[in-house]
mmCIF file of C-alpha atoms in Angstrom:
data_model
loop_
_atom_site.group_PDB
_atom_site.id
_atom_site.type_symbol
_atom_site.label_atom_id
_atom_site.label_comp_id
_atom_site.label_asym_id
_atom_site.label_seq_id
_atom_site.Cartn_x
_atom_site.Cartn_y
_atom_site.Cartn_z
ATOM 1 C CA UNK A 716 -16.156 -8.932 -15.746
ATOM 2 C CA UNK A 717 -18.093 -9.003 -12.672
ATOM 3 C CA UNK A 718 -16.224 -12.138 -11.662
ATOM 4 C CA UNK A 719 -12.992 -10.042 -11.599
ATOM 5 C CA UNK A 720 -14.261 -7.020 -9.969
ATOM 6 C CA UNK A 721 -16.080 -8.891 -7.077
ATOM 7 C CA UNK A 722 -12.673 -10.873 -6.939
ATOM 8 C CA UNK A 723 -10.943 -7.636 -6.119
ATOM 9 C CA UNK A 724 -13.407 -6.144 -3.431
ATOM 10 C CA UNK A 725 -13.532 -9.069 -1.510
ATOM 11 C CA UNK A 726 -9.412 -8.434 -2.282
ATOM 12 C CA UNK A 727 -9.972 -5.463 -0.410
ATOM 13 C CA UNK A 728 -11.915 -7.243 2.750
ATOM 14 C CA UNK A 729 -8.655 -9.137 3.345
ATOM 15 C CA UNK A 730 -6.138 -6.675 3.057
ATOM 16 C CA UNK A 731 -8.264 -4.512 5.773
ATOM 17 C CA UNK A 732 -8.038 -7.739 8.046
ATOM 18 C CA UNK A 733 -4.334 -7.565 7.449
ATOM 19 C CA UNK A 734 -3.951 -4.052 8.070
ATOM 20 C CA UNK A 735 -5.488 -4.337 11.495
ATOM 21 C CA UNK A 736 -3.100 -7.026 12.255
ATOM 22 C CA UNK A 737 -0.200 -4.881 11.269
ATOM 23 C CA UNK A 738 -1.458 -2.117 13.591
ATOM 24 C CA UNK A 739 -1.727 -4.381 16.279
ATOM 25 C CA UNK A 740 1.895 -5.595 16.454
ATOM 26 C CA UNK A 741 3.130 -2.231 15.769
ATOM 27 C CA UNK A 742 4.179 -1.980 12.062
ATOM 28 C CA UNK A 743 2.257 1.256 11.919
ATOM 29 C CA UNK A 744 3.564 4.657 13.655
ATOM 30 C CA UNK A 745 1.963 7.827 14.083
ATOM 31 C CA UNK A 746 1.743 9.879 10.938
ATOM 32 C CA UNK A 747 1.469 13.977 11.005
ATOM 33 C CA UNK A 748 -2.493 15.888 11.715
ATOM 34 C CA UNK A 749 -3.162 19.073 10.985
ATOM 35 C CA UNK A 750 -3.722 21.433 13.685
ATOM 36 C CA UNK A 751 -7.404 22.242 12.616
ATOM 37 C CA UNK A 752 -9.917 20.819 15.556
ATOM 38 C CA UNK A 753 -12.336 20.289 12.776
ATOM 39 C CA UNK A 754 -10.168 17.838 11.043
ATOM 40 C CA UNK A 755 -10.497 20.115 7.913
ATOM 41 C CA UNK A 756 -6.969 21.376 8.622
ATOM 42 C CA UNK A 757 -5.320 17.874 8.902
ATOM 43 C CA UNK A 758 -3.191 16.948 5.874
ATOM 44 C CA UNK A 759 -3.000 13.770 4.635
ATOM 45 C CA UNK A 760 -0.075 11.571 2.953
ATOM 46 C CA UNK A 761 -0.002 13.915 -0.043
ATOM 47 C CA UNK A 762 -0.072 17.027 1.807
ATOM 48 C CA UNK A 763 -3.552 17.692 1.016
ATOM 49 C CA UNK A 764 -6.276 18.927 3.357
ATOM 50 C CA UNK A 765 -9.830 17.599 3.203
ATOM 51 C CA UNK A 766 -11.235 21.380 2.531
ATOM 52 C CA UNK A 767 -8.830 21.338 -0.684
ATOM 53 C CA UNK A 768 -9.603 17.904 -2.013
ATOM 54 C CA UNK A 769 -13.127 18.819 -1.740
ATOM 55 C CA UNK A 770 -12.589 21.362 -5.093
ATOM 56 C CA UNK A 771 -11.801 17.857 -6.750
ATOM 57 C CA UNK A 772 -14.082 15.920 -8.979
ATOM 58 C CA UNK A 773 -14.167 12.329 -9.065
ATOM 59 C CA UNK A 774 -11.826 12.449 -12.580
ATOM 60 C CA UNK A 775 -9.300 14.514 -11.240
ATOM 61 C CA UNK A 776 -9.352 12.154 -7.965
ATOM 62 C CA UNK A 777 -9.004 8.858 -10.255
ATOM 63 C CA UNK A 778 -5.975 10.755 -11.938
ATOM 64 C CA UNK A 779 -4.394 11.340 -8.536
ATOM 65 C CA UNK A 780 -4.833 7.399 -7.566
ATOM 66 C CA UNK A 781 -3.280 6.842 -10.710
ATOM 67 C CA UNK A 782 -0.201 8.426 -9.728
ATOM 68 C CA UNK A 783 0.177 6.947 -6.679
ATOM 69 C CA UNK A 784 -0.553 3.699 -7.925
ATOM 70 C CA UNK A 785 2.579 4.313 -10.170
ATOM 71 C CA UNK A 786 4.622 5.501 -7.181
ATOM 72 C CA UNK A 787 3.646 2.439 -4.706
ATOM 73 C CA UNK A 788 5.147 0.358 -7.507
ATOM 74 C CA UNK A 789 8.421 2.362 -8.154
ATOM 75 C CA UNK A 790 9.062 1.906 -4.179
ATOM 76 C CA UNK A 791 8.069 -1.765 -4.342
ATOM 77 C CA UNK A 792 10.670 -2.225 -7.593
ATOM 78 C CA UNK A 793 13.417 -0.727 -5.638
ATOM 79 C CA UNK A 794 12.765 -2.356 -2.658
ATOM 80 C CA UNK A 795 12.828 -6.043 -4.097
ATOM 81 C CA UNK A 796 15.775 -5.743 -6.175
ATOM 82 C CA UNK A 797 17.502 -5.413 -2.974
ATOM 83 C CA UNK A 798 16.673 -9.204 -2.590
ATOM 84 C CA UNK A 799 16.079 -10.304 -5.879
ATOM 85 C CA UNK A 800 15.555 -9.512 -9.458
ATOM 86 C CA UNK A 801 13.672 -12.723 -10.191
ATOM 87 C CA UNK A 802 9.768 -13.940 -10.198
ATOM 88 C CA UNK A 803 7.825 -12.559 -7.110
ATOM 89 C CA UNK A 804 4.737 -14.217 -6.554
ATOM 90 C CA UNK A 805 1.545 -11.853 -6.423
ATOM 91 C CA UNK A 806 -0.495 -11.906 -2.725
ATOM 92 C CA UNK A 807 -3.059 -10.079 -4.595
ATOM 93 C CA UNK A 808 -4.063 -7.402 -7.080
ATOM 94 C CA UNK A 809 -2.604 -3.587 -6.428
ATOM 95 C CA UNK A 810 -4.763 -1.710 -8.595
ATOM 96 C CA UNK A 811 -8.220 -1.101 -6.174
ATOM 97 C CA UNK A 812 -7.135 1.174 -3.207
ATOM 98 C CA UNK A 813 -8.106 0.431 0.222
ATOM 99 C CA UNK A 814 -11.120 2.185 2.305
ATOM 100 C CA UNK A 815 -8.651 4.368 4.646
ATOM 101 C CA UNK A 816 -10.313 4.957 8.249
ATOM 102 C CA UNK A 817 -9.409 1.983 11.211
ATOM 103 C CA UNK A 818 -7.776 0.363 8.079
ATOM 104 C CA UNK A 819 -4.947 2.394 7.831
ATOM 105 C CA UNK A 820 -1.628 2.203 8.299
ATOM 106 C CA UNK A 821 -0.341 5.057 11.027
ATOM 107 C CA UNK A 822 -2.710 6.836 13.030
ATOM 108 C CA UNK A 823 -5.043 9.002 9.909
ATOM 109 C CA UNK A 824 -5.625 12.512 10.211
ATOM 110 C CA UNK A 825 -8.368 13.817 12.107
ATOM 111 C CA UNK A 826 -11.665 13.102 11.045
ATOM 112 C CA UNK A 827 -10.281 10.790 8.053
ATOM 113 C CA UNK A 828 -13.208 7.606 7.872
ATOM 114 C CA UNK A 829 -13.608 4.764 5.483
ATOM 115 C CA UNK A 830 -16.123 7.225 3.346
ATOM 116 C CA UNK A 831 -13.368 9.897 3.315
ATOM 117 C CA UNK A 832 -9.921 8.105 2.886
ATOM 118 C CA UNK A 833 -8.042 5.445 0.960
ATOM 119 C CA UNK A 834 -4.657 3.958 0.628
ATOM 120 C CA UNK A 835 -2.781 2.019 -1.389
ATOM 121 C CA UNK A 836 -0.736 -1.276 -0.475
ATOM 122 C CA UNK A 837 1.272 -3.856 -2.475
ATOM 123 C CA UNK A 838 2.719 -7.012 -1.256
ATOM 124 C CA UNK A 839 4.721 -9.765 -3.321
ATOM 125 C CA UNK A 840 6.260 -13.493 -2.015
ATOM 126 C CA UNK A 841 9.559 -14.289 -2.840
ATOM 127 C CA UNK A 842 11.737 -17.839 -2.309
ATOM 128 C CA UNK A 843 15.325 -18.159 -2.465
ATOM 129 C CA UNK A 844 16.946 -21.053 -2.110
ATOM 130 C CA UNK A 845 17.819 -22.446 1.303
ATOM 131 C CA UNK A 846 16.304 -19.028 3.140
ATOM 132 C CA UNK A 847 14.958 -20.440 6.457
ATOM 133 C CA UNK A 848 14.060 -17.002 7.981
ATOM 134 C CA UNK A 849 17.352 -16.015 9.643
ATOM 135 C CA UNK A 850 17.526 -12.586 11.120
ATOM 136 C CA UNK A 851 20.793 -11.760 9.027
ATOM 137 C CA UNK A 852 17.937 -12.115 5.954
ATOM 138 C CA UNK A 853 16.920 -8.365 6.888
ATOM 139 C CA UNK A 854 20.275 -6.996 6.654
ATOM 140 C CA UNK A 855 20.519 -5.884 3.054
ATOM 141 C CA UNK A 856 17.052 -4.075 3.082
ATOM 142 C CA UNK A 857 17.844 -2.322 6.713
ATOM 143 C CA UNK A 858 21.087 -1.225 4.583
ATOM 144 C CA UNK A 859 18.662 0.047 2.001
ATOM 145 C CA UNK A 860 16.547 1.989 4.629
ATOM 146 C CA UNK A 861 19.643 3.391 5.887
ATOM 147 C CA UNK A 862 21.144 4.358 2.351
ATOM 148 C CA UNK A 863 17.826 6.055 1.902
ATOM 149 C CA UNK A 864 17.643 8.137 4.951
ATOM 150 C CA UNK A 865 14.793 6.581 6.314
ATOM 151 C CA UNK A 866 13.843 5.916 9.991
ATOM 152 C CA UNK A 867 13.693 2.654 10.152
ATOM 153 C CA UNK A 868 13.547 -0.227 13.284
ATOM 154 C CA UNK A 869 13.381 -4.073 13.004
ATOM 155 C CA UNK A 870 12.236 -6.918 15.366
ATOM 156 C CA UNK A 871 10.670 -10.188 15.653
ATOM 157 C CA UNK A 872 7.093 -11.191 14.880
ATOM 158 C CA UNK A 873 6.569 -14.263 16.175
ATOM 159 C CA UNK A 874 8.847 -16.854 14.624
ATOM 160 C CA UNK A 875 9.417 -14.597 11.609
ATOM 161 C CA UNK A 876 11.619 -11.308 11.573
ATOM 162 C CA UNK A 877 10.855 -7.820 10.464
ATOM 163 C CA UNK A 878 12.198 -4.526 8.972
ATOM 164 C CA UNK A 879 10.343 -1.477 8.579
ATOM 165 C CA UNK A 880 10.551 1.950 7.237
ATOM 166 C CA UNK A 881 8.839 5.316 7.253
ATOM 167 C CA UNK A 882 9.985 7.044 4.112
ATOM 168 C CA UNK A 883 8.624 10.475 5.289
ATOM 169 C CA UNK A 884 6.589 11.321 2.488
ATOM 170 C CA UNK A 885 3.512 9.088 3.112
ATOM 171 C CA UNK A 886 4.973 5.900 2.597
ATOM 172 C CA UNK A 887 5.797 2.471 4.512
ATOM 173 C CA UNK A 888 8.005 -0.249 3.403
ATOM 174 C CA UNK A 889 8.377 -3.719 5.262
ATOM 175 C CA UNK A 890 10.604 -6.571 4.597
ATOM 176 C CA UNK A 891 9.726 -9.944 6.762
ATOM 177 C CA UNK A 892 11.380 -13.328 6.757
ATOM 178 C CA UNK A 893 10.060 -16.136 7.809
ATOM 179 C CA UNK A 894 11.118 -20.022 8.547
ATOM 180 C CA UNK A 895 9.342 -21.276 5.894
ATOM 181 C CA UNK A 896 11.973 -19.452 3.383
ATOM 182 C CA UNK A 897 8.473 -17.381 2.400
ATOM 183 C CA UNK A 898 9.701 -13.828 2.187
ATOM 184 C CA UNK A 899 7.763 -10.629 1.837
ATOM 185 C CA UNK A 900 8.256 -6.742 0.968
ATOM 186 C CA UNK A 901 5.186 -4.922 1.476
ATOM 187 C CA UNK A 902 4.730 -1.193 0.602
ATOM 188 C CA UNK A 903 1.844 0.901 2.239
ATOM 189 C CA UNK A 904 0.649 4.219 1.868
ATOM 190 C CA UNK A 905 -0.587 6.232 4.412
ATOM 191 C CA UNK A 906 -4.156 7.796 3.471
ATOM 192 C CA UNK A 907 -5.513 10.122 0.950
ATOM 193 C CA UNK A 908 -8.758 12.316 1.501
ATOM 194 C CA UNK A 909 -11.047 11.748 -0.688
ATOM 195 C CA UNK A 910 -14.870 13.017 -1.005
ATOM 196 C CA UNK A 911 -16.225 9.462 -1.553
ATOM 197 C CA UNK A 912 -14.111 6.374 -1.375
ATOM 198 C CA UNK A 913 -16.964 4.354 -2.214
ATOM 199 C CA UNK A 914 -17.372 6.057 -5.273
ATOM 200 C CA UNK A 915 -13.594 6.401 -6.398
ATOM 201 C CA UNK A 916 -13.094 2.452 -5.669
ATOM 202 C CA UNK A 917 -16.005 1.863 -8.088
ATOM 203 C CA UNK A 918 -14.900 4.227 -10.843
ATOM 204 C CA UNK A 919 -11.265 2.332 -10.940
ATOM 205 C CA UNK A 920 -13.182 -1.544 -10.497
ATOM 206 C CA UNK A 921 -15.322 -0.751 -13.106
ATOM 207 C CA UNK A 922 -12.609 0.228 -15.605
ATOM 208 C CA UNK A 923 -10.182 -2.437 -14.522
ATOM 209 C CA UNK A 924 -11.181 -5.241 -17.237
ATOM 210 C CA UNK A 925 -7.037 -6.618 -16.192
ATOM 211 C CA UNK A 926 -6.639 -9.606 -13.409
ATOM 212 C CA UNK A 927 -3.221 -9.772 -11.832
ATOM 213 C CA UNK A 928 -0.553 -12.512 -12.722
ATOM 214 C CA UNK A 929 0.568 -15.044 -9.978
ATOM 215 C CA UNK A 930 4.161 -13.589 -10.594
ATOM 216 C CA UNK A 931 6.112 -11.402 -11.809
ATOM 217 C CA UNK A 932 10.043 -9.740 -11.590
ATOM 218 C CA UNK A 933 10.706 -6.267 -9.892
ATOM 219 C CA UNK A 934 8.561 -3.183 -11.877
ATOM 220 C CA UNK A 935 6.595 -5.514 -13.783
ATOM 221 C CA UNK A 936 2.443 -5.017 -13.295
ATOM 222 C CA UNK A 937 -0.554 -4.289 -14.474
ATOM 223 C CA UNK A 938 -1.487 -0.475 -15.578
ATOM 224 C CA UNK A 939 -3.925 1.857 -13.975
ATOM 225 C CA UNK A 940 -6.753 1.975 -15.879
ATOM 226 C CA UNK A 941 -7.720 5.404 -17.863
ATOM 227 C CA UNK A 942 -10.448 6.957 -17.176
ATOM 228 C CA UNK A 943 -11.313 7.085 -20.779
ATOM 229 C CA UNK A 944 -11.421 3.492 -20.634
ATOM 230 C CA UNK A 945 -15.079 2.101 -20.986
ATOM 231 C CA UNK A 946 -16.846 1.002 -17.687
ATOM 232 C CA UNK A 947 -17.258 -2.642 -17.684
ATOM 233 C CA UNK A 948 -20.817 -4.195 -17.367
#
């Protein structure tokens, strides 16, 4: 067991390398702060402020990450079928949030660290058949982001092409194609107060006993663990 949950914190290590990358060639916007100078005013991706996730224990916290957990993969379900309802290939597991801080996606809300935030993010691979990375590839997902309201704006990353989208509740979706017929949706939180990261990531690793599969179709994955599930050794 403490093959698999070393396997996902060192899961974790990467996608923060990623993340910084993404923030670098400007995936990431500014997200809404709170007005409070203190940072204790500024509300997170939930709506929350850091004074009133402070009244939280560490269960009601892991029941929270559940949810979100469950609503990162409802977004990431809808957003693939607009490419495919077949196998997606897994980049990694979606299960262990993110340490929020530098790492996250948008600008965080004052005063939010890697001790005080998290996020979520989910990525899956897919390969159609003859898809060499052409830019009318994005089309039907920046029809989606349109159908959906969201603001939305695409470009080019290097040789590959991008769409993204703010859905203005806390949540980023991005759709890139790339030459190599290798295409990717990614969905992203933005962060989530919390009054110990370090602790919540622990209390959902050490009840996670389930690896990821290499693939899988469009709302297929891997529960959130309970937290009435035994801690693994």
């Amino acid at each position: 067991m403490n093959e698999v949950r070393n396997r996902r914190l060192h899961h974790v290590a990467a996608l923060a390398a990623t993340i910084l990358v993404l923030v670098t060639t400007g995936c990431a916007s500014s997200a809404q702060n709170g007005d409070d100078v203190s940072g204790q005013g500024a509300r997170d991706a939930a709506g929350s402020t850091q004074a009133e996730v402070a009244g939280m224990s560490l269960e009601a916290e892991f029941g929270s990450a559940s949810e979100r957990y469950v609503e990162m993969q409802g977004l990431l379900e809808e957003a693939q079928l607009q490419i495919s309802d077949g196998s997606w290939i897994w980049i990694g597991g979606d299960v262990l949030p993110v340490e929020g801080g530098a790492n996250a996606i948008g600008e965080p809300p004052e005063g939010a660290d890697e001790e005080n935030s998290y996020f979520f993010q989910s990525s899956r691979n897919v390969e159609l058949p003859g898809a060499t990375g052409a830019r009318a590839d994005l089309d039907p997902m920046i029809e989606y982001f349109d159908e959906k309201g969201w603001e939305s704006s695409s470009g080019e990353i290097g040789r590959n092409h991008e769409a993204r989208a703010d859905t203005g509740d806390g949540w980023r979706v991005t759709y890139t194609v790339r030459p190599d017929g290798q295409y990717t949706v990614d969905v992203y939180s933005e962060v989530f107060w919390t009054n110990d990261s370090g602790a919540l990531l622990s209390a959902i690793a050490d009840r996670d006993a389930a690896d990821f599969p290499e693939e899988s179709v469009p709302g297929e994955y891997p529960p959130f663990p309970s937290w009435s599930d035994p801690v693994q050794p």
